[in-house]
C-alpha positions as a Markdown table, in Angstrom:
| # | Residue | x | y | z |
|---|---|---|---|---|
| 1 | Unk | -21.5 | -81.5 | 142.8 |
| 2 | Unk | -21.6 | -85.0 | 144.3 |
| 3 | Unk | -21.1 | -88.8 | 144.1 |
| 4 | Unk | -21.9 | -89.8 | 140.7 |
| 5 | Unk | -23.4 | -93.6 | 140.2 |
| 6 | Unk | -22.2 | -94.5 | 136.8 |
| 7 | Unk | -24.4 | -98.4 | 134.7 |
| 8 | Unk | -22.1 | -101.4 | 134.3 |
| 9 | Unk | -21.8 | -100.3 | 130.6 |
| 10 | Unk | -19.8 | -97.1 | 131.2 |
| 11 | Unk | -17.3 | -98.9 | 133.1 |
| 12 | Unk | -14.0 | -100.7 | 131.3 |
| 13 | Unk | -12.3 | -102.7 | 133.7 |
| 14 | Unk | -8.7 | -103.8 | 132.9 |
| 15 | Unk | -8.1 | -107.3 | 132.1 |
| 16 | Unk | -5.2 | -108.7 | 134.7 |
| 17 | Unk | -3.7 | -111.8 | 133.2 |
| 18 | Unk | -2.4 | -114.8 | 135.7 |
| 19 | Unk | 0.9 | -114.9 | 134.2 |
| 20 | Unk | 3.3 | -112.0 | 134.6 |
| 21 | Unk | 4.5 | -110.6 | 131.8 |
| 22 | Unk | 6.5 | -107.2 | 130.6 |
| 23 | Unk | 4.7 | -106.4 | 127.3 |
| 24 | Unk | 6.7 | -103.0 | 125.6 |
| 25 | Unk | 5.1 | -102.3 | 121.9 |
| 26 | Unk | 7.3 | -101.1 | 119.7 |
| 27 | Unk | 7.5 | -97.6 | 117.8 |
| 28 | Unk | 5.2 | -96.7 | 121.5 |
| 29 | Unk | 7.3 | -95.1 | 124.7 |
| 30 | Unk | 4.3 | -97.4 | 127.0 |
| 31 | Unk | 5.4 | -100.5 | 129.1 |
| 32 | Unk | 3.5 | -103.0 | 131.1 |
| 33 | Unk | 4.3 | -105.1 | 134.3 |
| 34 | Unk | 1.3 | -106.7 | 136.2 |
| 35 | Unk | 2.5 | -108.1 | 140.0 |
| 36 | Unk | 1.2 | -110.1 | 142.6 |
| 37 | Unk | 0.7 | -108.1 | 145.9 |
| 38 | Unk | -0.7 | -108.6 | 148.7 |
| 39 | Unk | -3.5 | -106.6 | 150.4 |
| 40 | Unk | -3.9 | -105.5 | 154.1 |
| 41 | Unk | -6.7 | -107.8 | 154.5 |
| 42 | Unk | -4.6 | -110.7 | 153.5 |
| 43 | Unk | -5.7 | -111.4 | 149.5 |
| 44 | Unk | -3.7 | -111.6 | 146.9 |
| 45 | Unk | -4.5 | -109.3 | 143.8 |
| 46 | Unk | -2.7 | -108.4 | 140.7 |
| 47 | Unk | -1.8 | -105.4 | 140.1 |
| 48 | Unk | -1.2 | -103.3 | 136.6 |
| 49 | Unk | 1.6 | -100.9 | 136.6 |
| 50 | Unk | 2.5 | -98.7 | 133.6 |
| 51 | Unk | 4.6 | -96.5 | 132.6 |
| 52 | Unk | 4.7 | -94.1 | 130.0 |
| 53 | Unk | 7.9 | -92.1 | 129.3 |
| 54 | Unk | 6.9 | -89.8 | 126.3 |
| 55 | Unk | 3.6 | -88.9 | 128.8 |
| 56 | Unk | 6.1 | -88.7 | 131.7 |
| 57 | Unk | 2.9 | -90.5 | 133.3 |
| 58 | Unk | 2.6 | -93.6 | 135.6 |
| 59 | Unk | -0.6 | -95.8 | 135.8 |
| 60 | Unk | -1.3 | -98.2 | 139.1 |
| 61 | Unk | -3.9 | -100.1 | 138.8 |
| 62 | Unk | -5.7 | -103.2 | 140.6 |
| 63 | Unk | -9.0 | -104.5 | 142.4 |
| 64 | Unk | -9.5 | -104.6 | 145.6 |
| 65 | Unk | -10.5 | -107.4 | 147.8 |
| 66 | Unk | -14.6 | -106.0 | 148.0 |
| 67 | Unk | -14.5 | -105.7 | 144.0 |
| 68 | Unk | -13.6 | -101.7 | 144.4 |
| 69 | Unk | -11.3 | -100.9 | 141.1 |
| 70 | Unk | -8.7 | -98.4 | 142.5 |
| 71 | Unk | -6.5 | -96.8 | 139.4 |
| 72 | Unk | -3.4 | -93.7 | 140.2 |
| 73 | Unk | -1.9 | -91.7 | 137.7 |
| 74 | Unk | 1.1 | -89.5 | 138.5 |
| 75 | Unk | 1.4 | -86.6 | 135.8 |
| 76 | Unk | 4.7 | -85.6 | 136.1 |
| 77 | Unk | 4.7 | -83.3 | 133.3 |
| 78 | Unk | 1.7 | -81.3 | 135.3 |
| 79 | Unk | 3.1 | -82.2 | 138.9 |
| 80 | Unk | -0.7 | -83.6 | 139.5 |
| 81 | Unk | -1.8 | -87.0 | 140.9 |
| 82 | Unk | -5.2 | -88.5 | 140.2 |
| 83 | Unk | -6.4 | -91.6 | 142.2 |
| 84 | Unk | -10.1 | -92.9 | 141.0 |
| 85 | Unk | -12.1 | -95.8 | 142.5 |
| 86 | Unk | -15.0 | -97.2 | 141.1 |
| 87 | Unk | -17.0 | -98.9 | 143.7 |
| 88 | Unk | -19.8 | -101.6 | 143.8 |
| 89 | Unk | -23.1 | -100.5 | 144.9 |
| 90 | Unk | -25.6 | -102.2 | 147.0 |
| 91 | Unk | -28.4 | -102.9 | 144.7 |
| 92 | Unk | -30.6 | -104.4 | 147.5 |
| 93 | Unk | -30.8 | -100.4 | 148.8 |
| 94 | Unk | -31.5 | -98.8 | 145.8 |
| 95 | Unk | -28.3 | -98.2 | 144.6 |
| 96 | Unk | -27.1 | -98.8 | 141.2 |
| 97 | Unk | -24.0 | -101.3 | 140.8 |
| 98 | Unk | -21.2 | -99.0 | 140.7 |
| 99 | Unk | -20.3 | -95.9 | 142.0 |
| 100 | Unk | -17.5 | -93.6 | 140.7 |
| 101 | Unk | -15.3 | -90.9 | 143.0 |
| 102 | Unk | -12.1 | -89.3 | 141.4 |
| 103 | Unk | -9.7 | -87.1 | 143.3 |
| 104 | Unk | -7.4 | -84.7 | 142.4 |
| 105 | Unk | -4.1 | -83.5 | 144.6 |
| 106 | Unk | -0.3 | -82.1 | 143.3 |
| 107 | Unk | 2.1 | -84.7 | 142.9 |
| 108 | Unk | 4.9 | -83.9 | 145.4 |
| 109 | Unk | 8.2 | -85.1 | 144.2 |
| 110 | Unk | 9.8 | -88.2 | 145.5 |
| 111 | Unk | 6.7 | -89.7 | 146.0 |
| 112 | Unk | 7.0 | -92.4 | 142.8 |
| 113 | Unk | 10.1 | -93.5 | 141.0 |
| 114 | Unk | 10.2 | -91.4 | 137.4 |
| 115 | Unk | 8.5 | -93.0 | 134.8 |
| 116 | Unk | 11.6 | -93.5 | 132.5 |
| 117 | Unk | 12.6 | -95.5 | 135.3 |
| 118 | Unk | 9.1 | -97.8 | 136.0 |
| 119 | Unk | 9.3 | -98.8 | 132.6 |
| 120 | Unk | 12.8 | -100.2 | 132.9 |
| 121 | Unk | 11.3 | -102.3 | 135.6 |
| 122 | Unk | 11.1 | -106.1 | 135.3 |
| 123 | Unk | 10.6 | -108.9 | 137.6 |
| 124 | Unk | 12.8 | -111.8 | 138.1 |
| 125 | Unk | 10.2 | -114.1 | 140.1 |
| 126 | Unk | 6.7 | -113.4 | 138.0 |
| 127 | Unk | 5.2 | -115.8 | 140.9 |
| 128 | Unk | 6.7 | -113.6 | 143.6 |
| 129 | Unk | 3.5 | -111.8 | 145.6 |
| 130 | Unk | 4.7 | -108.4 | 146.6 |
| 131 | Unk | 4.2 | -106.8 | 150.2 |
| 132 | Unk | 5.6 | -103.7 | 150.9 |
| 133 | Unk | 9.1 | -102.5 | 152.2 |
| 134 | Unk | 7.8 | -99.6 | 153.9 |
| 135 | Unk | 4.8 | -98.7 | 155.0 |
| 136 | Unk | 3.6 | -95.2 | 155.0 |
| 137 | Unk | 1.0 | -93.0 | 157.0 |
| 138 | Unk | -2.0 | -92.5 | 156.0 |
| 139 | Unk | -2.3 | -88.9 | 154.4 |
| 140 | Unk | -5.4 | -87.1 | 155.6 |
| 141 | Unk | -7.0 | -84.9 | 152.8 |
| 142 | Unk | -10.3 | -82.3 | 152.7 |
| 143 | Unk | -11.4 | -82.3 | 149.6 |
| 144 | Unk | -13.4 | -79.3 | 149.4 |
| 145 | Unk | -13.5 | -78.5 | 146.5 |
| 146 | Unk | -15.3 | -79.9 | 143.6 |
| 147 | Unk | -13.9 | -80.0 | 139.7 |
| 148 | Unk | -15.8 | -78.5 | 136.8 |
| 149 | Unk | -14.4 | -81.7 | 134.2 |
| 150 | Unk | -14.9 | -79.3 | 131.2 |
| 151 | Unk | -11.7 | -77.4 | 132.1 |
| 152 | Unk | -9.6 | -79.6 | 133.6 |
| 153 | Unk | -7.2 | -79.9 | 130.4 |
| 154 | Unk | -5.3 | -76.9 | 132.2 |
| 155 | Unk | -4.3 | -79.2 | 134.8 |
| 156 | Unk | -3.6 | -82.3 | 133.2 |
| 157 | Unk | -4.9 | -84.2 | 130.5 |
| 158 | Unk | -5.5 | -87.8 | 132.1 |
| 159 | Unk | -8.2 | -86.4 | 134.4 |
| 160 | Unk | -11.2 | -85.7 | 131.8 |
| 161 | Unk | -10.1 | -89.6 | 131.0 |
| 162 | Unk | -9.7 | -90.8 | 134.0 |
| 163 | Unk | -12.7 | -88.8 | 135.6 |
| 164 | Unk | -15.6 | -88.7 | 133.2 |
| 165 | Unk | -17.1 | -91.9 | 134.8 |
| 166 | Unk | -17.5 | -90.2 | 137.8 |
| 167 | Unk | -19.2 | -87.1 | 136.2 |
| 168 | Unk | -20.1 | -84.1 | 139.1 |
| 169 | Unk | -17.6 | -86.5 | 141.8 |
| 170 | Unk | -14.5 | -84.7 | 141.5 |
| 171 | Unk | -12.6 | -83.9 | 144.3 |
| 172 | Unk | -9.5 | -81.0 | 145.3 |
| 173 | Unk | -8.2 | -79.5 | 147.7 |
| 174 | Unk | -8.4 | -76.1 | 148.4 |
| 175 | Unk | -4.8 | -75.1 | 149.0 |
| 176 | Unk | -4.0 | -77.2 | 145.7 |
| 177 | Unk | -6.9 | -74.5 | 144.1 |
| 178 | Unk | -4.5 | -71.5 | 145.4 |
| 179 | Unk | -1.3 | -73.0 | 144.1 |
| 180 | Unk | -3.0 | -73.9 | 140.4 |
| 181 | Unk | -5.0 | -70.3 | 140.3 |
| 182 | Unk | -1.1 | -68.9 | 140.7 |
| 183 | Unk | -0.6 | -70.6 | 137.7 |
| 184 | Unk | -2.6 | -69.2 | 135.6 |
| 185 | Unk | -5.7 | -72.0 | 135.8 |
| 186 | Unk | -9.5 | -70.7 | 135.5 |
| 187 | Unk | -11.0 | -69.4 | 138.8 |
| 188 | Unk | -14.7 | -71.2 | 137.1 |
| 189 | Unk | -13.0 | -74.5 | 137.2 |
| 190 | Unk | -13.6 | -75.0 | 141.0 |
| 191 | Unk | -16.2 | -74.6 | 143.5 |
| 192 | Unk | -16.0 | -74.8 | 147.3 |
| 193 | Unk | -17.5 | -77.3 | 149.1 |
| 194 | Unk | -19.0 | -77.1 | 152.4 |
| 195 | Unk | -16.9 | -80.1 | 153.9 |
| 196 | Unk | -15.9 | -78.9 | 157.5 |
| 197 | Unk | -18.9 | -76.4 | 157.7 |
| 198 | Unk | -19.9 | -75.9 | 161.4 |
| 199 | Unk | -23.5 | -78.5 | 162.3 |
| 200 | Unk | -22.4 | -80.9 | 159.2 |
| 201 | Unk | -22.4 | -84.4 | 160.6 |
| 202 | Unk | -20.3 | -87.2 | 159.5 |
| 203 | Unk | -22.6 | -89.3 | 157.4 |
| 204 | Unk | -21.4 | -92.5 | 160.0 |
| 205 | Unk | -23.6 | -90.7 | 162.3 |
| 206 | Unk | -26.5 | -89.8 | 160.2 |
| 207 | Unk | -29.7 | -92.5 | 160.2 |
| 208 | Unk | -31.2 | -90.2 | 157.3 |
| 209 | Unk | -30.1 | -91.3 | 154.4 |
| 210 | Unk | -31.5 | -88.4 | 152.2 |
| 211 | Unk | -29.7 | -86.0 | 154.7 |
| 212 | Unk | -26.5 | -84.1 | 153.7 |
| 213 | Unk | -22.8 | -85.2 | 155.5 |
| 214 | Unk | -19.4 | -84.9 | 154.8 |
| 215 | Unk | -18.0 | -88.5 | 154.2 |
| 216 | Unk | -14.8 | -90.0 | 154.6 |
| 217 | Unk | -13.4 | -92.8 | 151.9 |
| 218 | Unk | -10.0 | -94.2 | 152.5 |
| 219 | Unk | -8.1 | -96.7 | 150.0 |
| 220 | Unk | -4.2 | -97.8 | 150.6 |
| 221 | Unk | -1.8 | -97.9 | 147.8 |
| 222 | Unk | -0.6 | -101.6 | 148.4 |
| 223 | Unk | 2.7 | -101.6 | 146.7 |
| 224 | Unk | 4.2 | -99.4 | 144.8 |
| 225 | Unk | 8.4 | -98.8 | 143.6 |
| 226 | Unk | 8.2 | -95.4 | 145.6 |
| 227 | Unk | 12.5 | -94.7 | 145.2 |
| 228 | Unk | 15.5 | -96.2 | 143.5 |
| 229 | Unk | 18.5 | -97.7 | 144.9 |
| 230 | Unk | 21.5 | -97.0 | 144.1 |
| 231 | Unk | 25.2 | -99.4 | 145.0 |
| 232 | Unk | 28.6 | -98.3 | 144.4 |
| 233 | Unk | 31.2 | -99.8 | 142.1 |
| 234 | Unk | 34.8 | -99.6 | 143.3 |
| 235 | Unk | 37.8 | -99.2 | 140.9 |
| 236 | Unk | 41.2 | -100.6 | 140.7 |
| 237 | Unk | 42.0 | -97.3 | 142.8 |
| 238 | Unk | 39.7 | -98.0 | 145.9 |
| 239 | Unk | 37.2 | -94.9 | 144.4 |
| 240 | Unk | 33.2 | -95.6 | 144.3 |
| 241 | Unk | 31.1 | -94.4 | 141.7 |
| 242 | Unk | 26.8 | -94.9 | 142.1 |
| 243 | Unk | 25.0 | -96.7 | 139.4 |
| 244 | Unk | 21.2 | -98.1 | 140.3 |
| 245 | Unk | 20.6 | -101.0 | 141.1 |
| 246 | Unk | 17.0 | -101.8 | 142.3 |
| 247 | Unk | 13.6 | -100.2 | 144.0 |
| 248 | Unk | 12.4 | -100.1 | 147.3 |
| 249 | Unk | 8.6 | -100.6 | 147.3 |
| 250 | Unk | 6.5 | -98.4 | 149.4 |
| 251 | Unk | 2.4 | -98.9 | 150.7 |
| 252 | Unk | 0.5 | -95.8 | 151.9 |
| 253 | Unk | -3.0 | -94.6 | 152.8 |
| 254 | Unk | -5.0 | -92.2 | 151.6 |
| 255 | Unk | -8.6 | -90.8 | 153.6 |
| 256 | Unk | -10.4 | -88.3 | 151.4 |
| 257 | Unk | -13.0 | -86.6 | 153.4 |
| 258 | Unk | -15.9 | -84.5 | 150.9 |
| 259 | Unk | -19.9 | -83.4 | 151.5 |
| 260 | Unk | -22.3 | -85.6 | 149.7 |
| 261 | Unk | -25.8 | -84.4 | 149.2 |
| 262 | Unk | -27.7 | -87.6 | 151.3 |
| 263 | Unk | -25.7 | -89.9 | 153.0 |
| 264 | Unk | -27.0 | -92.9 | 150.5 |
| 265 | Unk | -24.2 | -91.4 | 148.4 |
| 266 | Unk | -21.4 | -93.1 | 151.3 |
| 267 | Unk | -23.4 | -96.1 | 152.7 |
| 268 | Unk | -19.5 | -97.6 | 153.8 |
| 269 | Unk | -19.4 | -95.0 | 156.2 |
| 270 | Unk | -21.8 | -97.7 | 158.4 |
| 271 | Unk | -19.0 | -100.5 | 157.9 |
| 272 | Unk | -16.5 | -98.7 | 160.0 |
């Protein structure tokens, strides 16, 4: 399994409009919210948040300053989260136009607000530039297992839909695999990778572009609703009853480390 290069025709970028609107389709359980978010490098991006209360899932999508399209899906029904990165290639160095990566892990409770709550979000000021209230620490993830896309329906229907463009560049963690096997997933879906084998160098230290190495990819969800806020009403007797009165926004980074058969698939390590 290794990182995959795809042609531009196979990538469908989400078109983000400048005006922030909420679109609720009649007869559909899905809703969209578009917000302006300030990235770590100071640039402003349009972020799409989509909630589907019927499928019980949330999608967050935005474009980074370097043109990379980041998509995150939280599947609450299956307790699975998926990260996809569509990275612009370096044509002058023999790369194709786009490189696709997909990372699949377990979704923990209270990482992000429920889909039903996300679907109700509205904006008072659509032109406001959002900055997260809480900056959470970067999570380090050793993605030492490759995933066979043909059987991922056992984990989540969203994986094949999101990661088909990544082809063989779909990774997960050994700890997550053990959990899924205990729940009845087929072992043939997973293929161990040599991420932490002694002697396997980091791609950042390798000079030969065709040498195997351990690659690290970093991304950050710069703004997402991570918690619900509760206020309290007081009646004439002085007793209070809590009610939902807003959200808390968070920013969180992730570092994924995984095996690549040659450094050509991990050129961004030269820039770190």
